[in-house]
Amino acid sequence: MGKIQDEFKIVNKLQPTETCFDYSIYCPELAEITQAGQFVHIYCGEKTLRRPISVCQTNKQKGIIRIVFEIRGEGTLWLSKRKKGEFLNILGPLGNGFPTDKNKKALLIGGGIGVPPLLECSKCYSSESSSILGFRSQENAILIEDFIKNCAEVYIATEDGTLGTKGFVTDVLNDLLAHETFDVICACGPTPMLKAVSHAALCNSIECFVSMEERMACGIGACLVCACKTKKDGKEGYSHVCKNGPVFNAQEVVW
Amino acid sequence: MANLSVNIAGVEFKNPVITASGTYGFGREYNEFFPIERLGGISCKGTTIEVRQGNPPPRIAETPSGIINSVGLQNPGIERFIKEDLPWLLNRDIIVIANIAGRTYEDYCTAVEMLNDTGVNMIELNISCPNVKEGGVTFGTSSGGVEKITSLVRRVCKKPLIVKLSPNVTDISEIAAAAECAGADCISLINTITGMRIDINTRRPVLRNNTGGLSGPAVFPVAVRMVWQVANRVKIPIIGMGGISKWQDTVEMMLAGASAVQIGTANFTDLYTPLKVIEGLDKYLEKNSIADVNDIVGKVDAW
Ligand SMILES: Cc1cc2nc3c(=O)[nH]c(=O)nc-3n(C[C@H](O)[C@H](O)[C@H](O)COP(=O)(O)O)c2cc1C
Ligand code: FES
């Protein structure tokens, strides 16, 4: 058991929205050990740096991991052009995932491309767990059916109101927490969203874990470029997203 | 199999491939993928007397064929390095190079004195970090500065001494000559080239530190040129680096005058790069019936 870097085959390719891609990759070694919230570091053509992408789902029986990513720049653009049957050079599994617990009732909160990393999570908490998924608009919405399969309730928010509640996930969150309680909140999405979720969790005394994003180089904790300010025992310092994260206890993050 | 071993300032490397400071930590993370003992050596993350937090993020951005970084010498301090990281490394069959930086002459000398009593094989003076104001670069950009810091350190240093040069200078061979004259046993170069990127939408520099150090394939031709110029000037051995990403680059760097090479950024692209380089180098030598890797050092047939 351990991290590997090797070539693995794309066995299925879907494109749920115009800029979002969904790949299934055959890699039994990775599928066997990848935990919810961990990521893989993918070589993207002529690019010097790999691109970190969270694992969306693992299927140990079939030996498959699924990644869902959005075109954000040249690296992901290259990645989006790969075809079924091609191989990707993947380094993983990397980082620490969510501290999952079947006995805990979780609330999963995802914003935009922060939604996919929570899917695996949705299977790893109690069946009473729910999720809030936020998107810019209906046309950007992804994975809703998958979350419905795993969650007691799935709440949707879109900024333009084309699907679900008009507004942000935090609007839904505040309404929900007024009448329902959860043991733990797991969140992934843009930093302002994570900060707001972290604040709401603190006010409601709910344990909260957030998946942070930072530019990376080595991906394994050697180069120290992926710094994120955290505090432990009142002392502030830099943690490293690739090794100490990407999942952090929200109260340890210095927002 | 050709002879791949090289001797630099009395230190025997099993092959000329060393991983570059700051890109390889203290070796542990990469050792999860292959025994790092297969490398000729490792240059450890730059350490300073005091604990350093480093610069705020973002600390890295991709650039055409390279990256710019502004880590800013984040490190646990030399005391913890000696206590917690060094013993593990010294237990492996690999040449260990300690890389140090400081704010003052005293900082450098104290660091060297602390390392004198350890098992490190060599000490690399980083007087070329572009990412912290006090990162030694003030010593590294004038011949006078280089001469002074090198001679002061030389007086206290009991280990073979490598001086790592900054490319952000007008005349690299002058600087190298100053280091040699002041008692350096070896020159390593190049550190990163100062660079900058700006986000055209936010009008903000991409790095939180505004500027950073450029490395990766983009800098390779500059590095080869500088190694060649330095090789033409000094007699002490040279460790060449800057943008090496494949065995062909290593051969080129050695032809320019490097006795060994360091590989940094390429580890981020493919962590097996150093092993591929060692293998490719061996095949190249065999194919060209060269029995000893030392026979290609400085053998560029310049016009
Ligand atoms: C992320 C990063 C951190 C670095 N940290 C150090 C350091 O602590 N000390 C040092 O002497 N050089 C440091 N360097 C410079 C490298 O050791 C090397 O000189 C430079 O990157 C050129 O080689 P490359 O193109 O193979 O990376 C660092 C480079 C990078 C990319
Ligand atoms: S990316 Fe190198 S330490 Fe995180």
XYZ file of C-alpha atoms and ligand atoms in Angstrom:
593
model
C 0.000 0.000 0.000
C 1.302 3.408 -0.861
C 1.473 6.200 -3.355
C 2.232 5.453 -6.978
C 3.009 7.280 -10.181
C 2.045 5.380 -13.302
C 0.064 5.364 -16.541
C -3.616 4.490 -16.279
C -6.292 4.124 -18.935
C -9.367 6.297 -19.386
C -12.192 3.774 -19.709
C -15.076 6.197 -19.906
C -15.404 9.855 -20.781
C -18.491 11.999 -20.254
C -19.051 15.722 -20.598
C -21.844 16.743 -18.231
C -21.632 20.451 -19.125
C -19.850 22.549 -21.695
C -16.737 23.026 -19.561
C -16.907 20.045 -17.234
C -15.587 16.546 -17.864
C -16.123 13.235 -16.139
C -13.492 10.511 -16.583
C -13.469 6.960 -15.277
C -9.951 5.619 -15.034
C -8.949 1.989 -14.629
C -6.389 1.796 -11.832
C -7.138 -0.972 -9.306
C -4.092 -0.062 -7.189
C -5.425 3.449 -6.648
C -9.087 2.485 -6.334
C -8.183 0.074 -3.558
C -6.658 2.669 -1.256
C -8.047 6.090 -2.196
C -10.086 7.721 0.603
C -12.898 10.245 0.236
C -11.366 13.707 -0.204
C -7.940 12.590 -1.435
C -6.622 13.810 -4.776
C -4.492 12.684 -7.694
C -1.821 14.712 -9.472
C -2.114 14.402 -13.246
C 0.507 15.060 -15.899
C -0.988 17.408 -18.504
C 0.954 17.234 -21.752
C 3.739 19.744 -22.178
C 3.016 21.433 -18.858
C 5.803 21.575 -16.273
C 3.383 21.173 -13.385
C 0.884 18.408 -12.854
C -2.689 19.380 -12.020
C -4.183 18.254 -8.716
C -7.700 16.865 -9.108
C -9.819 15.460 -6.312
C -11.128 11.954 -6.664
C -14.894 12.045 -7.059
C -15.650 8.369 -6.637
C -13.839 5.067 -6.235
C -15.065 1.638 -7.189
C -12.896 -1.049 -5.642
C -14.778 -3.930 -7.305
C -14.277 -2.536 -10.783
C -10.881 -1.020 -10.019
C -12.010 2.402 -11.180
C -11.601 5.942 -9.937
C -13.702 8.748 -11.262
C -12.564 12.353 -11.613
C -14.756 15.295 -12.546
C -12.963 18.488 -13.527
C -13.570 21.817 -15.172
C -11.474 23.560 -17.825
C -9.687 26.278 -15.882
C -6.511 26.811 -17.847
C -4.123 25.206 -20.294
C -3.497 22.083 -18.215
C -7.119 21.141 -17.764
C -7.802 22.120 -21.380
C -5.230 19.528 -22.483
C -6.747 17.019 -20.104
C -10.234 17.642 -21.491
C -9.038 16.645 -24.952
C -7.988 13.125 -23.990
C -10.063 10.328 -25.450
C -11.450 7.136 -24.041
C -8.734 4.471 -24.308
C -5.849 6.917 -23.831
C -3.549 6.728 -20.823
C -2.954 9.394 -18.201
C 0.130 9.668 -16.031
C -1.269 9.823 -12.522
C 0.414 10.314 -9.155
C -1.661 9.379 -6.149
C -3.467 8.966 -3.915
C -2.332 12.173 -2.227
C -3.247 14.167 0.861
C -5.579 13.473 3.732
C -9.256 12.873 3.091
C -12.325 13.568 5.215
C -12.499 11.786 8.578
C -15.517 9.723 7.592
C -17.712 7.934 10.131
C -20.773 5.815 9.335
C -22.307 6.759 12.673
C -22.261 10.467 12.037
C -24.939 12.469 10.324
C -23.128 14.725 7.917
C -24.030 17.785 5.915
C -22.023 17.994 2.709
C -21.715 21.430 1.151
C -20.249 21.850 -2.299
C -19.914 24.902 -4.498
C -19.317 24.584 -8.253
C -16.368 22.351 -9.054
C -16.123 21.781 -5.276
C -19.101 19.433 -5.589
C -17.320 16.341 -7.045
C -14.856 15.762 -4.152
C -17.838 15.299 -1.817
C -19.522 12.499 -3.733
C -17.409 9.700 -2.283
C -17.952 11.292 1.112
C -21.705 10.994 0.722
C -21.407 7.198 0.969
C -19.213 7.265 4.031
C -21.479 8.909 6.602
C -24.842 7.805 7.996
C -27.794 7.446 5.640
C -29.437 10.450 7.318
C -26.780 12.706 5.824
C -27.788 15.498 3.466
C -26.102 17.797 1.012
C -26.323 21.332 -0.283
C -24.980 21.858 -3.786
C -24.451 25.292 -5.252
C -23.947 26.268 -8.891
C -23.877 29.446 -10.924
C -26.818 28.360 -13.023
C -28.816 25.267 -13.992
C -26.530 24.679 -16.980
C -23.529 24.286 -14.656
C -25.252 21.799 -12.358
C -23.487 18.446 -12.058
C -23.798 15.142 -10.164
C -27.201 15.902 -8.660
C -28.541 12.418 -9.455
C -25.498 10.815 -7.850
C -25.979 12.750 -4.625
C -29.713 11.945 -4.565
C -28.810 8.225 -4.543
C -26.623 8.618 -1.453
C -28.234 11.375 0.605
C -31.405 11.756 2.649
C -31.964 15.214 1.199
C -30.257 17.180 -1.556
C -30.736 20.946 -1.538
C -29.753 22.982 -4.577
C -28.884 26.657 -4.817
C -28.121 28.576 -8.017
C -26.939 32.145 -8.209
C -29.463 33.013 -10.911
C -32.284 30.954 -9.464
C -32.658 28.704 -12.532
C -32.571 25.645 -10.283
C -33.450 25.258 -6.595
C -33.134 28.213 -4.281
C -31.900 31.494 -5.741
C -28.730 32.484 -3.941
C -25.743 30.812 -2.340
C -25.327 27.533 -0.452
C -24.926 29.575 2.712
C -28.473 30.939 2.336
C -29.803 27.390 2.282
C -27.422 26.428 5.089
C -28.671 29.080 7.499
C -32.312 28.117 6.912
C -31.515 24.421 7.307
C -29.532 24.781 10.526
C -32.450 26.712 12.047
C -34.449 23.483 12.290
C -32.112 20.539 11.759
C -28.835 19.508 13.358
C -25.860 17.591 12.028
C -22.843 15.939 13.649
C -20.399 17.189 11.067
C -20.143 19.466 8.038
C -17.840 18.694 5.101
C -17.350 21.441 2.566
C -15.504 22.073 -0.673
C -15.693 25.095 -2.957
C -14.476 28.666 -3.352
C -12.654 30.108 -0.329
C -15.283 32.771 0.530
C -17.886 29.998 0.633
C -15.696 27.842 2.870
C -15.101 30.756 5.184
C -18.840 31.426 5.481
C -19.599 27.743 6.054
C -16.876 27.532 8.672
C -18.380 30.520 10.463
C -21.888 29.031 10.407
C -20.541 25.718 11.741
C -18.767 27.495 14.580
C -21.904 29.454 15.524
C -23.897 26.224 15.617
C -21.151 24.240 17.390
C -20.874 21.732 14.578
C -17.581 20.086 13.739
C -16.508 21.221 10.269
C -13.977 20.026 7.703
C -13.064 21.940 4.568
C -11.121 20.896 1.501
C -8.708 23.695 0.605
C -7.206 24.495 -2.751
C -3.748 25.889 -3.476
C -1.384 25.769 -6.425
C 0.935 22.788 -6.152
C 4.205 21.505 -7.520
C 5.448 18.207 -6.027
C 2.108 17.186 -4.518
C 3.804 15.094 -1.831
C 5.038 17.569 0.760
C 8.610 18.136 -0.388
C 8.671 21.577 -2.036
C 6.504 23.664 0.336
C 4.840 25.759 -2.367
C 1.241 24.878 -1.433
C 1.084 26.912 1.766
C -2.122 27.546 3.679
C -2.143 29.563 6.887
C -3.331 27.556 9.868
C -3.226 27.850 13.633
C -2.588 25.127 16.158
C -2.521 25.697 19.912
C -2.900 29.424 19.213
C 0.209 29.525 17.032
C -0.058 30.556 13.412
C 2.042 29.007 10.692
C 1.891 27.546 7.205
C 0.550 24.077 6.610
C 0.860 22.364 3.282
C -2.297 21.591 1.390
C -0.878 18.553 -0.424
C 0.343 16.795 2.698
C -1.429 18.225 5.766
C -4.609 18.758 3.702
C -6.369 19.180 1.384
C -8.918 18.531 4.128
C -8.445 20.683 7.235
C -10.447 21.169 10.381
C -12.161 24.472 9.544
C -11.325 25.982 12.922
C -7.584 25.477 12.259
C -7.640 27.509 9.051
C -6.685 31.179 9.307
C -9.201 32.710 6.897
C 28.240 -0.511 -17.970
C 30.252 2.682 -18.053
C 31.749 4.198 -14.939
C 29.247 6.719 -13.656
C 30.978 7.649 -10.445
C 32.430 11.105 -10.036
C 34.699 12.598 -7.428
C 34.033 16.175 -6.406
C 36.383 17.807 -3.932
C 37.288 14.389 -2.547
C 33.687 13.249 -2.216
C 32.762 10.142 -4.180
C 29.296 10.156 -5.825
C 28.083 6.848 -7.263
C 26.648 8.779 -10.198
C 26.579 12.459 -11.150
C 22.851 12.959 -10.526
C 21.920 14.990 -7.448
C 18.482 16.339 -6.574
C 18.334 20.127 -6.194
C 17.837 22.041 -2.985
C 14.307 23.105 -2.187
C 12.624 20.723 -4.570
C 13.340 17.499 -2.732
C 12.780 18.301 0.941
C 15.016 16.014 2.958
C 14.345 13.063 0.679
C 11.744 11.198 2.697
C 8.729 11.904 0.491
C 10.419 10.707 -2.678
C 11.812 7.648 -0.932
C 8.245 6.330 -0.843
C 8.515 5.839 -4.607
C 12.038 4.468 -5.010
C 15.084 4.120 -2.773
C 16.748 7.525 -3.007
C 20.024 5.639 -2.582
C 19.907 5.204 -6.336
C 20.729 8.910 -6.644
C 24.279 10.186 -6.551
C 23.354 12.740 -3.925
C 20.740 14.997 -2.437
C 21.033 18.697 -1.759
C 18.734 19.339 1.195
C 16.162 22.097 1.508
C 17.921 25.366 2.359
C 18.111 25.821 6.126
C 18.715 28.898 8.228
C 19.667 29.423 11.862
C 16.141 30.520 12.740
C 12.867 28.818 11.873
C 11.413 30.510 8.796
C 7.727 30.635 7.903
C 8.284 31.477 4.261
C 6.269 33.836 2.081
C 2.466 34.050 1.910
C 0.708 32.100 -0.876
C 0.354 31.915 -3.829
C 3.971 30.836 -3.975
C 4.041 29.305 -7.423
C 2.861 29.871 -10.969
C 3.439 28.000 -14.176
C 5.181 29.880 -17.002
C 6.029 28.725 -20.528
C 8.261 25.637 -19.999
C 8.865 26.487 -16.384
C 7.637 27.843 -13.087
C 8.241 30.827 -10.869
C 8.295 30.244 -7.118
C 8.533 32.388 -4.032
C 8.683 29.847 -1.211
C 11.009 32.156 0.695
C 13.200 29.627 2.461
C 10.517 28.125 4.687
C 12.437 25.665 6.867
C 12.444 24.167 10.350
C 15.741 25.789 11.335
C 19.139 24.168 11.264
C 18.903 22.694 14.747
C 15.801 20.702 13.944
C 17.248 19.767 10.559
C 20.273 18.266 12.305
C 18.193 16.505 14.959
C 15.177 15.326 12.995
C 15.991 15.082 9.308
C 19.678 14.472 8.985
C 19.938 11.171 10.918
C 17.492 9.507 8.538
C 19.473 10.696 5.518
C 22.828 9.752 6.995
C 21.561 6.210 7.359
C 21.290 5.862 3.591
C 24.023 5.247 1.082
C 23.776 8.653 -0.575
C 25.918 11.785 -0.544
C 24.217 14.384 1.628
C 24.731 18.060 0.865
C 23.472 20.547 3.453
C 22.283 23.786 1.863
C 22.408 26.871 4.084
C 21.310 30.480 3.865
C 21.492 33.421 6.227
C 21.111 37.106 6.817
C 24.555 37.905 8.145
C 28.116 36.587 7.923
C 27.697 35.309 11.479
C 24.574 33.372 10.477
C 26.484 31.510 7.794
C 29.487 30.837 10.010
C 27.358 29.609 12.913
C 25.407 27.312 10.598
C 28.635 25.889 9.196
C 30.042 25.318 12.674
C 26.908 23.431 13.629
C 27.243 21.241 10.545
C 30.971 20.608 11.018
C 30.251 18.039 13.707
C 27.609 16.172 11.744
C 27.960 13.517 9.077
C 26.975 15.713 6.128
C 29.301 15.158 3.211
C 29.356 18.663 1.802
C 28.023 22.127 2.526
C 26.403 24.240 -0.166
C 26.297 27.980 0.551
C 23.162 29.468 -0.889
C 24.074 33.085 -1.499
C 21.566 33.342 -4.265
C 18.006 32.965 -2.998
C 16.020 35.655 -4.826
C 12.926 35.274 -2.666
C 13.877 36.774 0.674
C 15.470 40.138 1.152
C 17.970 38.686 3.569
C 18.390 35.379 1.708
C 22.033 35.848 1.079
C 21.557 37.266 -2.367
C 23.114 40.504 -1.162
C 26.341 38.529 -0.693
C 25.970 36.740 -3.982
C 25.680 39.479 -6.553
C 29.061 41.191 -6.343
C 32.541 39.670 -6.524
C 33.516 41.506 -3.357
C 30.520 40.112 -1.477
C 31.125 36.581 -2.695
C 34.788 36.743 -1.824
C 34.105 37.985 1.682
C 31.403 35.494 2.609
C 33.310 32.599 1.069
C 36.556 33.376 2.852
C 34.844 33.912 6.204
C 33.004 30.630 5.910
C 36.092 28.861 4.581
C 37.943 29.698 7.785
C 35.454 27.783 9.921
C 34.260 25.135 7.485
C 35.657 21.628 7.915
C 33.636 20.130 5.079
C 34.091 20.449 1.337
C 32.477 23.758 0.470
C 30.199 24.392 -2.504
C 29.255 27.969 -3.329
C 25.943 28.205 -5.173
C 25.782 31.143 -7.534
C 22.967 33.405 -8.566
C 22.419 33.919 -12.293
C 21.094 37.414 -11.567
C 24.477 39.029 -12.185
C 26.238 40.765 -15.027
C 29.357 38.623 -15.185
C 29.038 35.123 -13.774
C 32.663 34.172 -14.377
C 33.898 37.094 -12.254
C 31.731 35.910 -9.385
C 32.874 32.308 -9.775
C 36.502 33.408 -9.803
C 35.933 35.330 -6.569
C 34.527 32.213 -4.906
C 37.407 30.081 -6.113
C 39.958 32.631 -4.989
C 38.366 32.746 -1.520
C 38.651 28.999 -1.071
C 35.507 27.356 -2.442
C 36.011 23.679 -3.326
C 33.235 23.612 -5.872
C 30.790 25.937 -7.641
C 27.164 25.057 -8.187
C 24.910 27.007 -10.519
C 22.386 28.250 -11.392
C 19.892 29.244 -8.769
C 16.615 30.632 -10.113
C 16.374 33.693 -12.346
C 14.229 36.470 -10.897
C 10.929 36.714 -12.731
C 7.398 38.048 -12.503
C 3.929 37.402 -13.885
C 0.877 39.673 -13.734
C -2.767 38.637 -13.907
C -4.198 40.853 -16.653
C -7.696 40.785 -15.189
C -6.922 41.653 -11.585
C -3.725 43.586 -12.456
C -2.142 41.814 -9.527
C 1.146 39.942 -9.638
C 0.412 36.217 -9.734
C 2.751 35.575 -6.803
C 1.882 37.135 -3.457
C 5.556 38.077 -3.181
C 5.244 39.994 -6.498
C 8.427 38.465 -7.883
C 9.774 34.929 -7.808
C 12.487 32.660 -9.140
C 12.191 31.123 -12.595
C 13.264 27.501 -13.032
C 12.544 24.562 -15.311
C 13.343 23.909 -19.003
C 12.922 27.620 -19.838
C 16.189 28.462 -18.059
C 18.248 25.568 -19.434
C 20.074 27.457 -22.213
C 21.005 30.211 -19.773
C 22.317 27.620 -17.330
C 24.396 25.852 -19.980
C 25.920 29.156 -21.066
C 26.790 30.125 -17.504
C 28.286 26.732 -16.672
C 30.397 26.942 -19.813
C 31.611 30.456 -18.986
C 32.465 29.454 -15.431
C 34.226 26.284 -16.603
C 36.403 28.440 -18.814
C 37.402 30.530 -15.852
C 37.859 28.313 -12.787
C 39.731 25.103 -12.037
C 37.501 23.802 -9.245
C 34.696 21.369 -10.180
C 31.242 22.619 -11.137
C 27.824 21.191 -10.361
C 25.508 22.320 -13.143
C 21.765 22.823 -12.819
C 18.874 24.809 -14.178
C 16.176 23.267 -16.317
C 17.550 19.761 -16.664
C 14.643 17.463 -17.482
C 16.169 14.568 -19.399
C 19.419 12.641 -19.874
C 20.256 14.582 -23.018
C 20.273 17.796 -20.960
C 22.623 16.159 -18.484
C 25.073 15.174 -21.215
C 24.890 18.724 -22.568
C 25.501 20.231 -19.138
C 28.495 17.960 -18.575
C 29.935 18.772 -21.994
C 29.660 22.440 -21.012
C 31.864 21.720 -18.013
C 29.784 20.319 -15.156
C 31.227 17.364 -13.226
C 27.785 16.568 -11.853
C 24.274 17.927 -12.174
C 21.350 18.772 -9.952
C 17.750 18.211 -10.943
C 14.988 20.273 -9.351
C 11.825 21.340 -11.128
C 11.742 18.245 -13.340
C 10.896 16.168 -10.263
C 7.548 17.952 -10.176
C 6.729 16.907 -13.723
C 7.892 13.317 -13.315
C 9.356 12.112 -10.055
C 11.242 9.349 -11.850
C 13.263 11.924 -13.856
C 16.540 11.418 -11.918
C 16.383 7.642 -12.445
C 15.592 8.055 -16.134
C 18.531 10.443 -16.426
C 20.943 7.968 -14.799
C 19.745 5.196 -17.097
C 19.865 7.351 -20.237
C 23.318 8.643 -19.400
C 24.619 5.114 -18.989
C 23.155 4.032 -22.355
C 24.585 7.112 -24.085
C 28.059 6.368 -22.788
C 27.821 2.730 -23.780
C 26.531 3.536 -27.251
C 29.390 5.951 -27.804
C 31.952 3.567 -26.287
C 32.852 5.998 -23.527
C 34.098 4.033 -20.536
C 33.946 6.805 -17.983
C 31.436 9.605 -17.531
C 34.254 11.914 -16.428
C 35.542 11.786 -20.006
C 32.727 13.993 -21.267
C 33.157 16.761 -18.691
C 34.014 20.032 -20.434
C 34.428 18.297 -23.783
C 32.363 20.749 -25.772
C 34.245 21.529 -28.948
C 33.563 25.246 -28.963
C 33.810 27.310 -32.120
C 10.271 25.385 -5.179
C 11.755 25.650 -5.209
C 12.453 25.859 -4.024
C 13.829 26.109 -4.036
N 14.497 26.279 -2.855
C 15.854 26.431 -2.851
C 16.596 26.498 -1.628
O 16.032 26.403 -0.526
N 17.938 26.661 -1.686
C 18.607 26.740 -2.892
O 19.820 26.857 -2.892
N 17.929 26.657 -4.069
C 16.578 26.500 -4.081
N 15.904 26.396 -5.290
C 16.657 26.470 -6.560
C 16.977 25.089 -7.108
O 17.776 24.346 -6.220
C 17.669 25.190 -8.468
O 18.860 25.915 -8.330
C 16.807 25.872 -9.525
O 15.452 25.549 -9.370
C 17.232 25.534 -10.959
O 17.137 24.150 -11.240
P 15.845 23.427 -11.904
O 15.474 24.200 -13.125
O 16.271 22.008 -12.184
O 14.765 23.480 -10.875
C 14.524 26.155 -5.279
C 13.809 25.942 -6.467
C 12.443 25.693 -6.464
C 11.727 25.461 -7.757
S 3.021 20.791 -3.591
Fe 5.032 20.445 -2.857
S 4.714 20.589 -0.720
Fe 2.709 20.695 -1.497
